[in-house]
mmCIF file with all atom_site columns, C-alpha atoms in Angstrom:
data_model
loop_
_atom_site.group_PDB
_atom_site.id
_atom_site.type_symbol
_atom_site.label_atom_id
_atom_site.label_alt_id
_atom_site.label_comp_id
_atom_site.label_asym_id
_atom_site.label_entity_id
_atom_site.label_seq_id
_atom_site.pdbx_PDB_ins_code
_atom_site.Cartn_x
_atom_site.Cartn_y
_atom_site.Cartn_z
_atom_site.occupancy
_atom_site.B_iso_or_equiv
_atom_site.pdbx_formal_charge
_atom_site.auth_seq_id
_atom_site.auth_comp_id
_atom_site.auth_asym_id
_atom_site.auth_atom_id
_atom_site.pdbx_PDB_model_num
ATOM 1   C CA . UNK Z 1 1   ? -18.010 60.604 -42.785 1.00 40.00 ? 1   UNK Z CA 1
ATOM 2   C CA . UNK Z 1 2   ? -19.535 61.292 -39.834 1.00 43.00 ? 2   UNK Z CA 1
ATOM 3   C CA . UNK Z 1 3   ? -22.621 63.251 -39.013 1.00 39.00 ? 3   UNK Z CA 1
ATOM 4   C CA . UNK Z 1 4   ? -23.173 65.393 -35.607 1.00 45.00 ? 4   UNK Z CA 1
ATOM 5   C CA . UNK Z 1 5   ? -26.318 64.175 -33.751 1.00 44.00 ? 5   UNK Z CA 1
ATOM 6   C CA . UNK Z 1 6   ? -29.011 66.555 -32.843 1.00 44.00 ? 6   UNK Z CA 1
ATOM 7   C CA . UNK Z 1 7   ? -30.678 66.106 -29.517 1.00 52.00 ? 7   UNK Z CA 1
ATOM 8   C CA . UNK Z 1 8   ? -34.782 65.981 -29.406 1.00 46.00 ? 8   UNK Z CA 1
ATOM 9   C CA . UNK Z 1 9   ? -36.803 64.500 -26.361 1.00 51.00 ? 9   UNK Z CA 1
ATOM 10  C CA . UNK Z 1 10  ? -38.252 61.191 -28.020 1.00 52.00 ? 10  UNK Z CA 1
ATOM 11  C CA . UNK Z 1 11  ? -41.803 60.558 -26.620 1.00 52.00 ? 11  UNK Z CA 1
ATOM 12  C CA . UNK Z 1 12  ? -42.463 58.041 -23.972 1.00 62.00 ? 12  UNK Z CA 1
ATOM 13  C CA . UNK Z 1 13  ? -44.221 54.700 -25.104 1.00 58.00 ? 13  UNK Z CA 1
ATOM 14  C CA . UNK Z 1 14  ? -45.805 52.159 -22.859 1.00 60.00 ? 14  UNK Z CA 1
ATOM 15  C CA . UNK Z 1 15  ? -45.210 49.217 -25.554 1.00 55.00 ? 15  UNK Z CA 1
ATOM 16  C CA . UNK Z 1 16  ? -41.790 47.104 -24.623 1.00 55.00 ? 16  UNK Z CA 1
ATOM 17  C CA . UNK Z 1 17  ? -39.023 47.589 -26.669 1.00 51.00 ? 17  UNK Z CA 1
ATOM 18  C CA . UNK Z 1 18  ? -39.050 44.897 -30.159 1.00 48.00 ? 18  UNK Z CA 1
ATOM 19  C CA . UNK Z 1 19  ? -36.954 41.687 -28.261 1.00 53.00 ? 19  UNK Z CA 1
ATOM 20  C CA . UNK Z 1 20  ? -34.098 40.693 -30.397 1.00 56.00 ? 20  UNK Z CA 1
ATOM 21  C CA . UNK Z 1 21  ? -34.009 37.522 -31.858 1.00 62.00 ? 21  UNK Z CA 1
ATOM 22  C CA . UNK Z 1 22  ? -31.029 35.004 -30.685 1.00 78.00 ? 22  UNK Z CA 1
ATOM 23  C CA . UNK Z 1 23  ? -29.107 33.554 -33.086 1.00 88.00 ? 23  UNK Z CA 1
ATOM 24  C CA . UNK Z 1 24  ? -29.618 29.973 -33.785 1.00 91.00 ? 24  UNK Z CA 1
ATOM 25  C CA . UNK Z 1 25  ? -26.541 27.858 -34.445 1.00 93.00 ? 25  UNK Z CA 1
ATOM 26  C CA . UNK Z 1 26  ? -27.286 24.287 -35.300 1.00 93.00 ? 26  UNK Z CA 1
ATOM 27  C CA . UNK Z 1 27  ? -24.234 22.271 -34.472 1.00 93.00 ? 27  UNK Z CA 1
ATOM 28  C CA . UNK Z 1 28  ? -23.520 18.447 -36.068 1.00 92.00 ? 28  UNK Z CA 1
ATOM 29  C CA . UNK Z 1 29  ? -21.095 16.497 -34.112 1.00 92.00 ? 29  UNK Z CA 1
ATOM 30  C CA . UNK Z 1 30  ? -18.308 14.071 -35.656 1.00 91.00 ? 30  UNK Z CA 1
ATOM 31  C CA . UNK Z 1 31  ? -20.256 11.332 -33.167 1.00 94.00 ? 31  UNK Z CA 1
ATOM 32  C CA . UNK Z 1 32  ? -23.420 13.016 -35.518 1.00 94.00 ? 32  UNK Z CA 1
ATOM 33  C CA . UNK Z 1 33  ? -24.962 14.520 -32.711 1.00 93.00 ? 33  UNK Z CA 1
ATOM 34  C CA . UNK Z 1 34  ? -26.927 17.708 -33.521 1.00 95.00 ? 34  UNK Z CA 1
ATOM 35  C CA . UNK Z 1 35  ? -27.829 20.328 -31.183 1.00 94.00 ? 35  UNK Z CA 1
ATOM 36  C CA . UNK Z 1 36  ? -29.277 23.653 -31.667 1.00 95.00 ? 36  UNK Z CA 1
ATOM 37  C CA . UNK Z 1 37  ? -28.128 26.097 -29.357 1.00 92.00 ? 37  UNK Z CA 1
ATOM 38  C CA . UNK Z 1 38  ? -25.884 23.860 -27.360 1.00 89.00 ? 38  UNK Z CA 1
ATOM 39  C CA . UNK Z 1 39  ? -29.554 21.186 -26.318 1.00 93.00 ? 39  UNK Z CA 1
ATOM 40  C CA . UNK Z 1 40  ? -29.079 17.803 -28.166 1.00 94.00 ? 40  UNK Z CA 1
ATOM 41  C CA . UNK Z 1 41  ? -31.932 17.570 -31.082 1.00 95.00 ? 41  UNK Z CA 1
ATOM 42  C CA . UNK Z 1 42  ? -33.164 13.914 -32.057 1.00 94.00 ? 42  UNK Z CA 1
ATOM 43  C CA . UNK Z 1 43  ? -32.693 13.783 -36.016 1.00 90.00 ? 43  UNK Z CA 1
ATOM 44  C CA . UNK Z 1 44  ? -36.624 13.173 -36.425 1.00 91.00 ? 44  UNK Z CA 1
ATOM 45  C CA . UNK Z 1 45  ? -37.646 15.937 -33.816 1.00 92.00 ? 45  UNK Z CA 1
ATOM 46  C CA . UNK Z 1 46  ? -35.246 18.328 -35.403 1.00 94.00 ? 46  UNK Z CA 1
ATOM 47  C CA . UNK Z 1 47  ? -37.673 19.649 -38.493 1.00 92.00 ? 47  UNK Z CA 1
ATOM 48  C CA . UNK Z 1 48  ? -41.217 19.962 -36.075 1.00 94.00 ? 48  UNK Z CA 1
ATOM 49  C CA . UNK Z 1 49  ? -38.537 21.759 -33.765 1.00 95.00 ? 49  UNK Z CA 1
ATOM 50  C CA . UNK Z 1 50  ? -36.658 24.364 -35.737 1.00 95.00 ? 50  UNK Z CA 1
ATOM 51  C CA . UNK Z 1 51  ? -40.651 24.853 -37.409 1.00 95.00 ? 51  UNK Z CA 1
ATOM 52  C CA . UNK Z 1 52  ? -42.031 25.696 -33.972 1.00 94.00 ? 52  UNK Z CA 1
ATOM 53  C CA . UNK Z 1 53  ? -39.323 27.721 -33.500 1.00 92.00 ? 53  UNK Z CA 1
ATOM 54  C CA . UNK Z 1 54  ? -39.370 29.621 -37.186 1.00 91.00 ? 54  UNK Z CA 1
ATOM 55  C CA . UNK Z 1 55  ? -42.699 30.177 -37.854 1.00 90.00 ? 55  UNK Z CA 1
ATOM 56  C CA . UNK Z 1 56  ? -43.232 33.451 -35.397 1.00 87.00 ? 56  UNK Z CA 1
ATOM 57  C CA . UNK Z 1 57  ? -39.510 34.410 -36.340 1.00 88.00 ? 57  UNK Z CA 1
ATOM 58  C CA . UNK Z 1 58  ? -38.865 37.361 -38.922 1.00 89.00 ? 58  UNK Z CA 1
ATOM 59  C CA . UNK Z 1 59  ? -35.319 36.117 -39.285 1.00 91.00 ? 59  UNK Z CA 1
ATOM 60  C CA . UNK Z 1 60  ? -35.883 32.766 -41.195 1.00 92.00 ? 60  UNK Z CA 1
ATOM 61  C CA . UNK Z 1 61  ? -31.753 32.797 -40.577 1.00 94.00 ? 61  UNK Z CA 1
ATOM 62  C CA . UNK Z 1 62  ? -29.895 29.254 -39.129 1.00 95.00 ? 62  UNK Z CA 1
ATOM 63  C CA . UNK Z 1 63  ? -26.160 28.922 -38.558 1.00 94.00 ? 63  UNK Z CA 1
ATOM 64  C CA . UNK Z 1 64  ? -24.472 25.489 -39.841 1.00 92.00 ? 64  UNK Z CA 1
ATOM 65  C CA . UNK Z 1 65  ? -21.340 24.244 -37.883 1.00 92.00 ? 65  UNK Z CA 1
ATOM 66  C CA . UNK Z 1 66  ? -20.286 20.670 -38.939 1.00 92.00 ? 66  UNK Z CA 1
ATOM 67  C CA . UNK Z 1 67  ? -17.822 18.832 -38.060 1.00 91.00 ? 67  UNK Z CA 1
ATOM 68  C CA . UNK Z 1 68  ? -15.120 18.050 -40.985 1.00 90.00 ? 68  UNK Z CA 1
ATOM 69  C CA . UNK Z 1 69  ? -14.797 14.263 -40.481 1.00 91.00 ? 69  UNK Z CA 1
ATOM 70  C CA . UNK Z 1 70  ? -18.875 13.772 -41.228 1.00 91.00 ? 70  UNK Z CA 1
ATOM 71  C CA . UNK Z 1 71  ? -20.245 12.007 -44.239 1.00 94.00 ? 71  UNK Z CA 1
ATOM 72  C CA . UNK Z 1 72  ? -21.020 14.381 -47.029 1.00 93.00 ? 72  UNK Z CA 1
ATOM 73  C CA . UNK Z 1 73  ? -24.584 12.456 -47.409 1.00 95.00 ? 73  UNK Z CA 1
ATOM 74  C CA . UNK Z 1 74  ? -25.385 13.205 -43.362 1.00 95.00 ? 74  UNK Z CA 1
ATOM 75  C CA . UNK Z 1 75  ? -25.110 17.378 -43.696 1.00 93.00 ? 75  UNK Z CA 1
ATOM 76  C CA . UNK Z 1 76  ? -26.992 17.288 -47.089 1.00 95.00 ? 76  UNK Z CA 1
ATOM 77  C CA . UNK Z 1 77  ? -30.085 15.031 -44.966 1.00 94.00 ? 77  UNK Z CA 1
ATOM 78  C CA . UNK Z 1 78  ? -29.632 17.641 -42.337 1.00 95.00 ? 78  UNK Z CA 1
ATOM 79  C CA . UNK Z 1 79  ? -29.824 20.531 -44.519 1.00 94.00 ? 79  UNK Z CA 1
ATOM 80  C CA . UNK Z 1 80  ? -32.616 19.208 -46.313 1.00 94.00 ? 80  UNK Z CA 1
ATOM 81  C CA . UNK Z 1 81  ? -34.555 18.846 -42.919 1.00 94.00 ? 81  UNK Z CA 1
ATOM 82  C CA . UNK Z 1 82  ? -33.616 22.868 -42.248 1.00 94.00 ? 82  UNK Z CA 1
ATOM 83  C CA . UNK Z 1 83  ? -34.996 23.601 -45.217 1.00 93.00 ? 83  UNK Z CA 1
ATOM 84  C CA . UNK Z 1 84  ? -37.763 21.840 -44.960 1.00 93.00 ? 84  UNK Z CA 1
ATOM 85  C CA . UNK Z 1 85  ? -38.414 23.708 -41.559 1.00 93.00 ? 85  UNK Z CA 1
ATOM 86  C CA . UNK Z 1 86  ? -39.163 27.033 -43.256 1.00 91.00 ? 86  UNK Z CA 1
ATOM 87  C CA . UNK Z 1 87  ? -35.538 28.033 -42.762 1.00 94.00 ? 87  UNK Z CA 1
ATOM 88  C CA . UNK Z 1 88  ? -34.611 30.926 -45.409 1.00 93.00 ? 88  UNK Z CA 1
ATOM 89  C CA . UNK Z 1 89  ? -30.868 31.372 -45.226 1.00 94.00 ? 89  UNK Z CA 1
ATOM 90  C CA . UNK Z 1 90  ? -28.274 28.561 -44.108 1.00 93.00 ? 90  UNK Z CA 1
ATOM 91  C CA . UNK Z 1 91  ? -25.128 30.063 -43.115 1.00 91.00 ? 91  UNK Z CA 1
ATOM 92  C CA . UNK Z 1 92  ? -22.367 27.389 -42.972 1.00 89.00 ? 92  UNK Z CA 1
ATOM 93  C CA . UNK Z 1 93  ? -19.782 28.516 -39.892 1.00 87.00 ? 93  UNK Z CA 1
ATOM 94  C CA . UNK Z 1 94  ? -16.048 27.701 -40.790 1.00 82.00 ? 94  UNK Z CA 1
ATOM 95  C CA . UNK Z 1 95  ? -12.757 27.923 -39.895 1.00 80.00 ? 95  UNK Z CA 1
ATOM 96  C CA . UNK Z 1 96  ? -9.893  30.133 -41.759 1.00 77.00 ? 96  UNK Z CA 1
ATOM 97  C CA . UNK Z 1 97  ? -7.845  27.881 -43.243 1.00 69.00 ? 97  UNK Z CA 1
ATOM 98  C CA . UNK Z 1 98  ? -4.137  28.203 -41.307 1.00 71.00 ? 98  UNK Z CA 1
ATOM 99  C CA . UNK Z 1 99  ? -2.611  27.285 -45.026 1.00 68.00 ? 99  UNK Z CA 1
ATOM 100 C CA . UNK Z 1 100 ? -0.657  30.280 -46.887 1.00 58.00 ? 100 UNK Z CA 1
ATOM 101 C CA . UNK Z 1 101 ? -1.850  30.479 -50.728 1.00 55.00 ? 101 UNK Z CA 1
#
């Protein structure tokens, strides 16, 4: 359903407009190098990092993309660190699978 807008003159405001937050995408490397947003992150920078970075955020919200061929035990020690962090949600970014069911 959609609804007809009615136009009004919205008053003017001298504050700048709320920035949107970027999307943070924390990427783990088969070679198990991590970067966040495309910059390498050391392993034991990456939790006083993503901290700085989450503690004036409202959107406590990282993205996950690992690389298949990693050790199970290296993602759960990464997403431990995230956690750690203050980070809220984890989103894990996959693939669809190209397999028929």
């Amino acid at each position: 359903m959609m609804y007809r807008g009615i136009d009004v003159n919205l008053p003017k405001t001298s504050s700048k407009p709320t920035a949107v937050e970027e999307r943070l995408v924390l990427t783990l490397s088969k070679d198990q190098v991590i970067y966040l947003n495309e910059r390498p992150v050391p392993l034991a920078g990456l939790d006083g990092q993503l901290r700085d970075i989450f503690k004036n955020r409202s959107d406590k919200t990282l993205y996950l993309k690992a690389d298949q061929t990693l050790s199970y035990g290296f993602v759960v020690e990464t997403m431990d660190r995230v956690r750690r962090a203050g980070v809220e949600k984890l989103g894990m970014v996959t693939e669809p699978s190209t397999r028929e069911r």
